[in-house]
Amino acid sequence: QVQFVESGGGLVQPGGSLNVSCRVNGTQVEWFNMGWYRQAPGKQRVLVATFYRSRGTEYEDSVNGRFTISRDSAKNELHLQMRSLNEDDSGVYYCNIRPPGNFWGQGTQVTVSS
């Protein structure tokens, strides 16, 4: 069974930086296009960044230039470096394949607030 274990979230001030990570169990990250998704309170979960099998990347417009997605095949992990954070970046961050499967991890909470 595929499992996603997200970590690294926390409270950060506007303009700050944060890195979140996802350990993947039960499959190999390099076999799939992988994504980071965010769910803000009262809103639907949205895709914010993609790491393609080809090693290309893609970002949602609001995070482009501020977020960097990466993959560590040796550790079977997916990472998201976030900088110049603003309050709209707050939410629970999840990793999953793209398009997402039916199983989700617990996510990691990112709160941007002064």
mmCIF file of C-alpha atoms in Angstrom:
data_model
loop_
_atom_site.group_PDB
_atom_site.id
_atom_site.type_symbol
_atom_site.label_atom_id
_atom_site.label_comp_id
_atom_site.label_asym_id
_atom_site.label_seq_id
_atom_site.Cartn_x
_atom_site.Cartn_y
_atom_site.Cartn_z
ATOM 1 C CA GLN A 1 0.000 0.000 0.000
ATOM 2 C CA VAL A 2 1.292 3.428 -0.939
ATOM 3 C CA GLN A 3 1.879 5.823 1.941
ATOM 4 C CA PHE A 4 2.849 9.475 1.941
ATOM 5 C CA VAL A 5 4.406 10.897 5.108
ATOM 6 C CA GLU A 6 4.689 14.678 5.051
ATOM 7 C CA SER A 7 6.753 16.710 7.500
ATOM 8 C CA GLY A 8 8.439 20.063 8.027
ATOM 9 C CA GLY A 9 5.509 22.427 8.337
ATOM 10 C CA GLY A 10 5.233 25.127 10.957
ATOM 11 C CA LEU A 11 4.555 28.762 11.724
ATOM 12 C CA VAL A 12 6.511 31.349 9.758
ATOM 13 C CA GLN A 13 6.279 35.106 9.399
ATOM 14 C CA PRO A 14 5.386 36.709 6.068
ATOM 15 C CA GLY A 15 8.465 36.916 3.900
ATOM 16 C CA GLY A 16 10.010 33.897 5.572
ATOM 17 C CA SER A 17 11.038 30.517 4.238
ATOM 18 C CA LEU A 18 10.128 26.921 5.003
ATOM 19 C CA ASN A 19 10.971 23.516 3.604
ATOM 20 C CA VAL A 20 8.556 20.600 3.642
ATOM 21 C CA SER A 21 9.316 16.981 2.842
ATOM 22 C CA CYS A 22 7.446 13.848 1.921
ATOM 23 C CA ARG A 23 8.657 10.310 2.426
ATOM 24 C CA VAL A 24 6.986 7.835 0.076
ATOM 25 C CA ASN A 25 6.495 4.201 1.057
ATOM 26 C CA GLY A 26 5.215 1.375 -1.116
ATOM 27 C CA THR A 27 6.297 2.739 -4.486
ATOM 28 C CA GLN A 28 9.127 4.682 -6.112
ATOM 29 C CA VAL A 29 8.868 8.449 -6.574
ATOM 30 C CA GLU A 30 10.712 8.232 -9.873
ATOM 31 C CA TRP A 31 7.996 6.048 -11.393
ATOM 32 C CA PHE A 32 5.395 8.809 -11.338
ATOM 33 C CA ASN A 33 4.827 12.464 -11.908
ATOM 34 C CA MET A 34 4.713 13.755 -8.326
ATOM 35 C CA GLY A 35 2.962 16.788 -6.925
ATOM 36 C CA TRP A 36 2.628 18.982 -3.875
ATOM 37 C CA TYR A 37 -0.922 19.992 -3.079
ATOM 38 C CA ARG A 38 -2.261 22.612 -0.661
ATOM 39 C CA GLN A 39 -5.599 22.786 1.102
ATOM 40 C CA ALA A 40 -6.498 26.044 2.775
ATOM 41 C CA PRO A 41 -9.325 26.193 5.338
ATOM 42 C CA GLY A 42 -12.695 26.034 3.613
ATOM 43 C CA LYS A 43 -11.147 25.567 0.183
ATOM 44 C CA GLN A 44 -10.507 22.676 -2.148
ATOM 45 C CA ARG A 45 -7.125 21.047 -2.353
ATOM 46 C CA VAL A 46 -5.087 22.521 -5.201
ATOM 47 C CA LEU A 47 -1.942 21.478 -6.991
ATOM 48 C CA VAL A 48 0.909 23.924 -6.414
ATOM 49 C CA ALA A 49 3.952 22.163 -7.854
ATOM 50 C CA THR A 50 4.784 19.149 -10.031
ATOM 51 C CA PHE A 51 7.955 17.143 -10.507
ATOM 52 C CA TYR A 52 7.686 15.184 -13.725
ATOM 53 C CA ARG A 53 9.265 11.794 -14.366
ATOM 54 C CA SER A 54 11.337 13.582 -17.000
ATOM 55 C CA ARG A 55 12.708 15.745 -14.136
ATOM 56 C CA GLY A 56 10.916 18.806 -15.438
ATOM 57 C CA THR A 57 8.982 20.993 -13.025
ATOM 58 C CA GLU A 58 5.808 23.062 -13.145
ATOM 59 C CA TYR A 59 4.314 25.547 -10.709
ATOM 60 C CA GLU A 60 0.982 27.174 -10.055
ATOM 61 C CA ASP A 61 1.199 30.845 -11.014
ATOM 62 C CA SER A 62 1.008 32.230 -7.479
ATOM 63 C CA VAL A 63 4.056 30.262 -6.301
ATOM 64 C CA ASN A 64 6.151 30.350 -9.461
ATOM 65 C CA GLY A 65 9.548 31.846 -8.699
ATOM 66 C CA ARG A 66 9.130 31.364 -4.948
ATOM 67 C CA PHE A 67 8.739 27.587 -4.563
ATOM 68 C CA THR A 68 11.127 24.883 -5.714
ATOM 69 C CA ILE A 69 10.104 21.236 -5.934
ATOM 70 C CA SER A 70 12.736 18.510 -5.932
ATOM 71 C CA ARG A 71 12.992 14.752 -5.798
ATOM 72 C CA ASP A 72 15.495 12.557 -3.974
ATOM 73 C CA SER A 73 15.247 9.168 -5.654
ATOM 74 C CA ALA A 74 17.833 7.581 -3.352
ATOM 75 C CA LYS A 75 15.767 8.462 -0.271
ATOM 76 C CA ASN A 76 12.440 8.104 -2.093
ATOM 77 C CA GLU A 77 11.426 11.585 -1.002
ATOM 78 C CA LEU A 78 9.818 14.676 -2.472
ATOM 79 C CA HIS A 79 10.695 18.142 -1.197
ATOM 80 C CA LEU A 80 9.284 21.633 -1.496
ATOM 81 C CA GLN A 81 11.365 24.695 -0.708
ATOM 82 C CA MET A 82 9.197 27.733 -0.072
ATOM 83 C CA ARG A 83 10.437 31.307 0.237
ATOM 84 C CA SER A 84 8.925 34.800 0.330
ATOM 85 C CA LEU A 85 5.910 33.222 1.964
ATOM 86 C CA ASN A 86 2.673 35.150 2.331
ATOM 87 C CA GLU A 87 -0.566 34.448 4.145
ATOM 88 C CA ASP A 88 -2.156 32.982 1.019
ATOM 89 C CA ASP A 89 0.413 30.171 1.173
ATOM 90 C CA SER A 90 -1.062 28.932 4.446
ATOM 91 C CA GLY A 91 -2.698 25.534 4.466
ATOM 92 C CA VAL A 92 -2.075 21.842 4.824
ATOM 93 C CA TYR A 93 0.471 20.588 2.301
ATOM 94 C CA TYR A 94 0.221 17.089 0.890
ATOM 95 C CA CYS A 95 2.265 15.139 -1.589
ATOM 96 C CA ASN A 96 0.787 12.625 -4.004
ATOM 97 C CA ILE A 97 1.176 11.395 -7.523
ATOM 98 C CA ARG A 98 -0.255 13.512 -10.313
ATOM 99 C CA PRO A 99 -3.089 13.041 -10.904
ATOM 100 C CA PRO A 100 -3.628 12.117 -7.267
ATOM 101 C CA GLY A 101 -4.603 8.660 -6.131
ATOM 102 C CA ASN A 102 -7.230 7.854 -3.534
ATOM 103 C CA PHE A 103 -4.821 7.667 -0.620
ATOM 104 C CA TRP A 104 -3.536 10.787 1.093
ATOM 105 C CA GLY A 105 -1.124 11.272 3.946
ATOM 106 C CA GLN A 106 -1.827 13.353 7.016
ATOM 107 C CA GLY A 107 -0.272 16.428 5.446
ATOM 108 C CA THR A 108 1.841 19.053 7.144
ATOM 109 C CA GLN A 109 0.437 22.387 8.330
ATOM 110 C CA VAL A 110 2.031 25.587 7.070
ATOM 111 C CA THR A 111 0.880 28.791 8.716
ATOM 112 C CA VAL A 112 2.131 32.156 7.514
ATOM 113 C CA SER A 113 1.253 34.814 10.028
ATOM 114 C CA SER A 114 2.767 37.739 11.832
#
